[in-house]
PDB file of C-alpha atoms and ligand atoms in Angstrom:
ATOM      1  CA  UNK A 182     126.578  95.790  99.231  1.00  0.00           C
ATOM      2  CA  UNK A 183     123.872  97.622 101.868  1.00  0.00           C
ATOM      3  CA  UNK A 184     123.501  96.024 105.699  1.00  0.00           C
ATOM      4  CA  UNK A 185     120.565  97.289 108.077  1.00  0.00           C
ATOM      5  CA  UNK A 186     119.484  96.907 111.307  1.00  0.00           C
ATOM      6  CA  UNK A 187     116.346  95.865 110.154  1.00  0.00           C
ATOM      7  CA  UNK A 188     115.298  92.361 108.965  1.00  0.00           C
ATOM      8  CA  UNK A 189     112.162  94.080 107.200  1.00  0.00           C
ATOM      9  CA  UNK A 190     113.910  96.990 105.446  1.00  0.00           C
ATOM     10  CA  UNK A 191     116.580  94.598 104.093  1.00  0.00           C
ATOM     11  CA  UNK A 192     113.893  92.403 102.894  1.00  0.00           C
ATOM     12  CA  UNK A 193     112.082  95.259 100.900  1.00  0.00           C
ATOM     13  CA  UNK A 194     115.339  96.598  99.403  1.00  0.00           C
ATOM     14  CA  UNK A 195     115.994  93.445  98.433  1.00  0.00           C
ATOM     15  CA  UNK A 196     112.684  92.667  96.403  1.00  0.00           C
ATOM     16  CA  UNK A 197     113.064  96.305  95.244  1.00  0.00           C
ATOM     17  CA  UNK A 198     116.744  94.956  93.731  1.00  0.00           C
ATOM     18  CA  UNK A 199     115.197  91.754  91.903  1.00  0.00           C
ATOM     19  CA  UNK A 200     112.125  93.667  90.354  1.00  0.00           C
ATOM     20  CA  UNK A 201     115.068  95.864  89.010  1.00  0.00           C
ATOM     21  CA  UNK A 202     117.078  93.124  87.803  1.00  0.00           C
ATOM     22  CA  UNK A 203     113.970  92.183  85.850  1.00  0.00           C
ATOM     23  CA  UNK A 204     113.127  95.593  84.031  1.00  0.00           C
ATOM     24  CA  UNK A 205     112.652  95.929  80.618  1.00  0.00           C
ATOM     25  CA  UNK A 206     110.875  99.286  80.965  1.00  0.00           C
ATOM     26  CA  UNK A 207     113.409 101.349  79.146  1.00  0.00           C
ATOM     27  CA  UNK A 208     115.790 100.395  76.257  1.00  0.00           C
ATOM     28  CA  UNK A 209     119.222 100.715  78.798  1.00  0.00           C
ATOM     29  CA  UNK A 210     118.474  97.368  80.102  1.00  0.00           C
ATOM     30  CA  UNK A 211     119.353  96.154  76.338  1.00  0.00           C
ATOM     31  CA  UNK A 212     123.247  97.667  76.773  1.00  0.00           C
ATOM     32  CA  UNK A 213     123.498  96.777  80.841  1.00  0.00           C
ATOM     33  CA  UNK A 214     125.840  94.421  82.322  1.00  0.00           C
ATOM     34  CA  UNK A 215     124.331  94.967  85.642  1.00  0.00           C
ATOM     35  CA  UNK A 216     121.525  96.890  87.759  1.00  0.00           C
ATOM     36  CA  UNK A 217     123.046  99.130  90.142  1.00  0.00           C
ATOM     37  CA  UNK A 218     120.689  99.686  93.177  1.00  0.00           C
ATOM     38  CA  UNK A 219     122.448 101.404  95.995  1.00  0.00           C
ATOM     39  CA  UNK A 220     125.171  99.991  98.630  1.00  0.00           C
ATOM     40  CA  UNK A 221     125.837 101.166 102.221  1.00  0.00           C
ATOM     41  CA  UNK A 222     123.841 101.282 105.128  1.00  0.00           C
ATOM     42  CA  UNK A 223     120.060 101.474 105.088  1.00  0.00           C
ATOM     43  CA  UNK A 224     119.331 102.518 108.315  1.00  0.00           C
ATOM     44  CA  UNK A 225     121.211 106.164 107.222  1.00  0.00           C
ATOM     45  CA  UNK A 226     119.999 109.351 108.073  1.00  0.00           C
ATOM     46  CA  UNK A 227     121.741 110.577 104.629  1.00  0.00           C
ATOM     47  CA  UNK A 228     120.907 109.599 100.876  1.00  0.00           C
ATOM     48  CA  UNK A 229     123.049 110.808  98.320  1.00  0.00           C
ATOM     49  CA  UNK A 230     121.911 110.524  94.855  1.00  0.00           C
ATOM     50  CA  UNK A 231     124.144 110.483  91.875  1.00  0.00           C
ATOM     51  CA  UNK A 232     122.689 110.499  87.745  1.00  0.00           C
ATOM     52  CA  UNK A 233     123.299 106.859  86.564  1.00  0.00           C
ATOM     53  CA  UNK A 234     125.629 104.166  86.741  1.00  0.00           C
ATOM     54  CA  UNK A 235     128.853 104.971  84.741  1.00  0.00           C
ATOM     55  CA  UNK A 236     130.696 101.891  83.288  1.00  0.00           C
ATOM     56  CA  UNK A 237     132.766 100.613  86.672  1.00  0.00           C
ATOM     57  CA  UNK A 238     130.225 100.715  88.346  1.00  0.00           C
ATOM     58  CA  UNK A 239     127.710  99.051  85.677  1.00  0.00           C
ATOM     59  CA  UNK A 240     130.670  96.241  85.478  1.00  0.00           C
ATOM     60  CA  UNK A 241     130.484  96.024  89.080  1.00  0.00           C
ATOM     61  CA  UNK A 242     126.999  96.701  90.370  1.00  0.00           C
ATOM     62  CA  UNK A 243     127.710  99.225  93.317  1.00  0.00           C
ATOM     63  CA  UNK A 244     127.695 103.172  92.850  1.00  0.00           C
ATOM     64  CA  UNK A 245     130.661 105.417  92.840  1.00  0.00           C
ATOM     65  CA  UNK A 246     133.235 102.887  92.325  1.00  0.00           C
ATOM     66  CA  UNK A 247     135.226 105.166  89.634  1.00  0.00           C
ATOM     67  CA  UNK A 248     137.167 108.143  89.313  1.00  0.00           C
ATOM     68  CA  UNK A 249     133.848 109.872  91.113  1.00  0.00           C
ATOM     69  CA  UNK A 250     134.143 107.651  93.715  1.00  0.00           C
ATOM     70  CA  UNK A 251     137.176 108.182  94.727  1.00  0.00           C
ATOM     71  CA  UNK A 252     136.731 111.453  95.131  1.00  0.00           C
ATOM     72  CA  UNK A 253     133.406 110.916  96.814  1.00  0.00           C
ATOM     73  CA  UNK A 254     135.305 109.085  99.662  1.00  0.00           C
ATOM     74  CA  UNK A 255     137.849 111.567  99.784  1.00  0.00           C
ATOM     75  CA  UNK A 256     135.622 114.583  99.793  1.00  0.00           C
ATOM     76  CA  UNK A 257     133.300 112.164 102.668  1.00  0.00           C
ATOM     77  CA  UNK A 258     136.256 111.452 104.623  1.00  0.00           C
ATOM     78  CA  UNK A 259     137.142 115.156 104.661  1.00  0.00           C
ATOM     79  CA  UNK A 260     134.126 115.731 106.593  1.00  0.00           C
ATOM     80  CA  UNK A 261     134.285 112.984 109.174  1.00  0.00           C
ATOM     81  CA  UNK A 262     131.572 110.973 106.763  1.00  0.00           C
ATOM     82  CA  UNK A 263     132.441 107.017 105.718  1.00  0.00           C
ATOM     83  CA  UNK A 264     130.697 105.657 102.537  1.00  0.00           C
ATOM     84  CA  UNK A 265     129.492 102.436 104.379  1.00  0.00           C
ATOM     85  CA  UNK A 266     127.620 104.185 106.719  1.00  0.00           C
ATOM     86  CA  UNK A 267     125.838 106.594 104.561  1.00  0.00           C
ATOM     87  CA  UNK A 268     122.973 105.148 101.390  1.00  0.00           C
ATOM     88  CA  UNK A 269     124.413 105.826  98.053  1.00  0.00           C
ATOM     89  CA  UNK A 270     122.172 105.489  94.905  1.00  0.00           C
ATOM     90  CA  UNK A 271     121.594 106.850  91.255  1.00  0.00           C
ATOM     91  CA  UNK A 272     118.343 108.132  89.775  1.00  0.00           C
ATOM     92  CA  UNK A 273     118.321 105.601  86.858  1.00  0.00           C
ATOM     93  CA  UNK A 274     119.453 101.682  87.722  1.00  0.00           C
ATOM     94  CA  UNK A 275     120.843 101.350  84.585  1.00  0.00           C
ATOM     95  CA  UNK A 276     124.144 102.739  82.732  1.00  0.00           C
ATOM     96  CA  UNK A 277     123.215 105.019  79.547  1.00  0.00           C
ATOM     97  CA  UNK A 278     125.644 104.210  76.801  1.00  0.00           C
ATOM     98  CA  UNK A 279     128.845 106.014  76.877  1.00  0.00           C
ATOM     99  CA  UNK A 280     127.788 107.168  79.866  1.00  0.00           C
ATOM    100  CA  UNK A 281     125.065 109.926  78.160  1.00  0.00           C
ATOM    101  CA  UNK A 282     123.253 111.508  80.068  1.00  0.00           C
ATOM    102  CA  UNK A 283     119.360 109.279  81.086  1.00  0.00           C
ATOM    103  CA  UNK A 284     116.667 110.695  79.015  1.00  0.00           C
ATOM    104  CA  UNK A 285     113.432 112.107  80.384  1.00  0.00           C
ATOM    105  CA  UNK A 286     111.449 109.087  79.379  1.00  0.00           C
ATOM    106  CA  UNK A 287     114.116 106.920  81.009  1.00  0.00           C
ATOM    107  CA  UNK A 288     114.052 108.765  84.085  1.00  0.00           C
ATOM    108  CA  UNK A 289     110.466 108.722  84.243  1.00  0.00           C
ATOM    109  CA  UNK A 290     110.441 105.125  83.673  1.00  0.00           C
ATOM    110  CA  UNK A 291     112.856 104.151  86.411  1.00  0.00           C
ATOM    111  CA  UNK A 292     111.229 107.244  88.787  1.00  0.00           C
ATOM    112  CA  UNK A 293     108.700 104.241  90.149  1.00  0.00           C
ATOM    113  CA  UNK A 294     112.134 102.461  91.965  1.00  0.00           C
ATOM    114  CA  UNK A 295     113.558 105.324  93.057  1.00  0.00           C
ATOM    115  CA  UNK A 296     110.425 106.516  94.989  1.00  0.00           C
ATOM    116  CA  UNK A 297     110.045 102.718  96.260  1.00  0.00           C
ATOM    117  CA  UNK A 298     113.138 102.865  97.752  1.00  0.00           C
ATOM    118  CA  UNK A 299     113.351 106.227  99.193  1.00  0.00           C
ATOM    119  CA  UNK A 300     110.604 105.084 101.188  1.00  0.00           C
ATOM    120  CA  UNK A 301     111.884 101.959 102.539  1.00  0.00           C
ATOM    121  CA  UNK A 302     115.216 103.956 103.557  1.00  0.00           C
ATOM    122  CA  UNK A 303     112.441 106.763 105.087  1.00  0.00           C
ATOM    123  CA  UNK A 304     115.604 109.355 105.186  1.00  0.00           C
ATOM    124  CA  UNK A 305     116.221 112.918 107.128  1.00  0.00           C
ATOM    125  CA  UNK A 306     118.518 113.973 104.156  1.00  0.00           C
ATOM    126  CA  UNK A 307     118.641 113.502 100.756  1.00  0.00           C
ATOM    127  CA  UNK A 308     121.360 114.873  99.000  1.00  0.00           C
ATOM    128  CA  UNK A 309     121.285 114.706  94.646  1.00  0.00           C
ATOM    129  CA  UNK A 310     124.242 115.096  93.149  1.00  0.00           C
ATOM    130  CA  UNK A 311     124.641 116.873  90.145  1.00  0.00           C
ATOM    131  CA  UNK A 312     122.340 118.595  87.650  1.00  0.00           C
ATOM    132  CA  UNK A 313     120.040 115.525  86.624  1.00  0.00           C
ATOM    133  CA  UNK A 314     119.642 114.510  90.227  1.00  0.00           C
ATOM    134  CA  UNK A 315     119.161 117.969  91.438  1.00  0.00           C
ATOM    135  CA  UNK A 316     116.272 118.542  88.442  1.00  0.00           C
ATOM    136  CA  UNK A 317     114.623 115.216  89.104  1.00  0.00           C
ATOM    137  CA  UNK A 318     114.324 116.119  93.069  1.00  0.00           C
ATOM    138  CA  UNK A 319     113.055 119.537  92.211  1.00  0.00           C
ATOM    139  CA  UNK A 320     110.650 118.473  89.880  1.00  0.00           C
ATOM    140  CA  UNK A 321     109.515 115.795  92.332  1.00  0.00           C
ATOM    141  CA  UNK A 322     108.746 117.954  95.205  1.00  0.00           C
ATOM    142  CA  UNK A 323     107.115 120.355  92.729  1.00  0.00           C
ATOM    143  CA  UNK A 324     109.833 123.287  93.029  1.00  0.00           C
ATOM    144  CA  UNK A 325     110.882 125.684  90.857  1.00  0.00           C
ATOM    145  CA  UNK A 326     113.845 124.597  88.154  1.00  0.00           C
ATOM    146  CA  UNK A 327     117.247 125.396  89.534  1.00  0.00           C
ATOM    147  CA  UNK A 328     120.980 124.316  88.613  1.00  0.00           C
ATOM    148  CA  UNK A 329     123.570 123.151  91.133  1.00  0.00           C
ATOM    149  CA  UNK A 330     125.756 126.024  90.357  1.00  0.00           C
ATOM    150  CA  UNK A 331     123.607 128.268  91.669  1.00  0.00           C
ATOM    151  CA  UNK A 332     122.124 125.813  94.939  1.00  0.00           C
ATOM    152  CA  UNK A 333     124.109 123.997  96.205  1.00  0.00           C
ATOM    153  CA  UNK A 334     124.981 124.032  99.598  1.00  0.00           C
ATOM    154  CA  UNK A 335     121.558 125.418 100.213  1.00  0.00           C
ATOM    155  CA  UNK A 336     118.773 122.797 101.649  1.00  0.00           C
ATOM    156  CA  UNK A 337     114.818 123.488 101.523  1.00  0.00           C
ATOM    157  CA  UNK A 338     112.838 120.875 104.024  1.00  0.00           C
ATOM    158  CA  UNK A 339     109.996 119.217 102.167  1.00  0.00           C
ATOM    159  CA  UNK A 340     107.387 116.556 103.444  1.00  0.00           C
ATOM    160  CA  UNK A 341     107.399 112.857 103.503  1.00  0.00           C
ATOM    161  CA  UNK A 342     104.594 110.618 105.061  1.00  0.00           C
ATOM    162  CA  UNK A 343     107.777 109.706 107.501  1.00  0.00           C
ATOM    163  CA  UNK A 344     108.629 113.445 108.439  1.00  0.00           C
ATOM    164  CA  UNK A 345     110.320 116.163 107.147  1.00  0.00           C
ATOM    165  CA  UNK A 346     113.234 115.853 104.871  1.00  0.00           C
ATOM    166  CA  UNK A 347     115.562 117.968 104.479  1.00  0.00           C
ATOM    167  CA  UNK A 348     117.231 118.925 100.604  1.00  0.00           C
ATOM    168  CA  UNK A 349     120.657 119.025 100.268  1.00  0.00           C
ATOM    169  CA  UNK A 350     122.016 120.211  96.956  1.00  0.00           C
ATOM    170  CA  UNK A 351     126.000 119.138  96.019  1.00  0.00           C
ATOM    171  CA  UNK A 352     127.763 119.239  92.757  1.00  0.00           C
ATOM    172  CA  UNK A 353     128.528 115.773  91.507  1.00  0.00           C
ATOM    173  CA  UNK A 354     132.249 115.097  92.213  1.00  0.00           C
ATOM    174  CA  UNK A 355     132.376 113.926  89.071  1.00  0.00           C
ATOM    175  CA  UNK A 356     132.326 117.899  88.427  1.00  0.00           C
ATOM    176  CA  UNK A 357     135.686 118.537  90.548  1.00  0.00           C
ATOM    177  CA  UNK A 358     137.640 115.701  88.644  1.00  0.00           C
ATOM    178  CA  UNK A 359     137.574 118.345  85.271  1.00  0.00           C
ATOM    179  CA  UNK A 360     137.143 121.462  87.265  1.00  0.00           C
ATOM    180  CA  UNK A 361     139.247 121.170  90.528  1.00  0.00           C
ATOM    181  CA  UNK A 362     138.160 124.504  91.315  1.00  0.00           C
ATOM    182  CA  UNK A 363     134.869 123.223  92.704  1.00  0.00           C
ATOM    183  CA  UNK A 364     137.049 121.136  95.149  1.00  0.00           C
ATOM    184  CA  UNK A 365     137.282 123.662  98.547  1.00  0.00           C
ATOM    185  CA  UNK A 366     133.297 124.079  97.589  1.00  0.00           C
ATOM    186  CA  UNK A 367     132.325 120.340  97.863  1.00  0.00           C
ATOM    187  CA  UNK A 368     134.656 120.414 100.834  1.00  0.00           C
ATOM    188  CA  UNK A 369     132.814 122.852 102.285  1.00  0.00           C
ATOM    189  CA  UNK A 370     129.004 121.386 101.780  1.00  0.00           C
ATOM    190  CA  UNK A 371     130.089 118.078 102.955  1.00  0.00           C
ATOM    191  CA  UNK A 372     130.975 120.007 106.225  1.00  0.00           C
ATOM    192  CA  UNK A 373     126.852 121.335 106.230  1.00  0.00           C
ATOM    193  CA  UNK A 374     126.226 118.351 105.060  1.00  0.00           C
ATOM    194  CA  UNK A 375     127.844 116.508 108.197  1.00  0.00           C
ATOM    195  CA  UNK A 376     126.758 119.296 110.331  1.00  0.00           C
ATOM    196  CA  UNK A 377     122.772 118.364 109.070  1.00  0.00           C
ATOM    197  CA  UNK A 378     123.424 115.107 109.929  1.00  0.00           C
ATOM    198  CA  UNK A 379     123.851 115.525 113.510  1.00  0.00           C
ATOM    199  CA  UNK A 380     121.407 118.536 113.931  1.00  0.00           C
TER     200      UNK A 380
HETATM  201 FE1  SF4 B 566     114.278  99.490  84.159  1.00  0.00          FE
HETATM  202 FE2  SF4 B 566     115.284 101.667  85.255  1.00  0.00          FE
HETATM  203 FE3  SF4 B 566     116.907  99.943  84.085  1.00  0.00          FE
HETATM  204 FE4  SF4 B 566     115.266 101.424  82.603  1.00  0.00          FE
HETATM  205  S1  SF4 B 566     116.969 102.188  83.861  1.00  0.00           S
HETATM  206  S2  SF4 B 566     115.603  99.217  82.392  1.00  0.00           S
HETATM  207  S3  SF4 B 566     113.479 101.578  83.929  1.00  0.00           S
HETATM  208  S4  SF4 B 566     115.676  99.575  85.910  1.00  0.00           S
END
């Protein structure tokens, strides 16, 4: 599900994982089959941050294992990026039924993981995907509201006690499956996105 280099980052993500197999701190643990953390590589420069778990990936456990997925690889692939070596994860742990979107108080109950992890994966990039991601980040880093249609593609560098991290903005792919138009635009910030990577 997620490797490292590191004995002691694998060991915190882990401990993060079973305090989040434990939560009752919203009602979606009530309707969950299972906790969806994050997979792929720890030790990544890149996060990318989806909404919530959907319901493959809530049968499953692991992110982006869908429709969204799919595309996620291709759209990845199409910019020299693999999913194993990159961190994917979800705002929320938990799948909202019928895949709704996660309510404020939801989000702000789960927020407490999410920062927990971030800093155990200390990353250069962090990429949300998506309107709910994208408003969460913003909100965190105490920016102004914005929606992806109108960002992404465009990074702002904030500060984290491990350095500076750099913002990066993408529509969820999820997007492209209804509107393929959007398609050649992902393509195109997964190319920044890359280029960031190495810079
Ligand atoms: Fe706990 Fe987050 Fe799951 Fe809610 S979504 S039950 S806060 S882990």
């Amino acid at each position: 599900m997620y490797r490292s280099e590191s004995r002691e980052k694998l060991r915190e993500f882990e401990c993060i994982t079973e305090q989040v197999k434990k939560c009752t701190n919203c009602e979606l643990h009530q309707t969950r089959n299972n906790v969806v953390v994050g997979s792929g590589n720890l030790d990544s420069r890149i996060v990318l941050m989806g909404e919530a778990p959907g319901r493959k990936e809530d049968e499953s456990g692991l992110p982006f294992v869908g429709a969204a997925g799919k595309l996620l690889d291709t759209l990845l692939a199409s910019a020299g990026l693999k999913r194993e070596d990159i961190l994917i994860t979800n705002v929320v742990q938990c799948r909202p039924p019928k895949n709704r979107r996660p309510k404020k108080s939801e989000i702000k109950a789960c927020e407490h993981f999410l920062v927990e992890k971030i800093a155990v994966l200390r990353p250069k990039i962090i990429a949300p995907m998506g309107n709910s991601s994208l408003s969460y980040i913003l909100n965190h880093y105490g920016k102004e509201k914005a929606v992806i249609g109108d960002i992404h593609g465009q990074p702002f560098v904030t500060e984290e006690p491990w350095g500076k991290v750099t913002v990066f903005p993408l529509y969820h792919p999820a997007a492209a499956i209804y509107n393929r138009k959007l398609i050649p635009q992902l393509e195109e910030d997964m190319r920044k996105l890359a280029e960031l990577q190495v810079s």
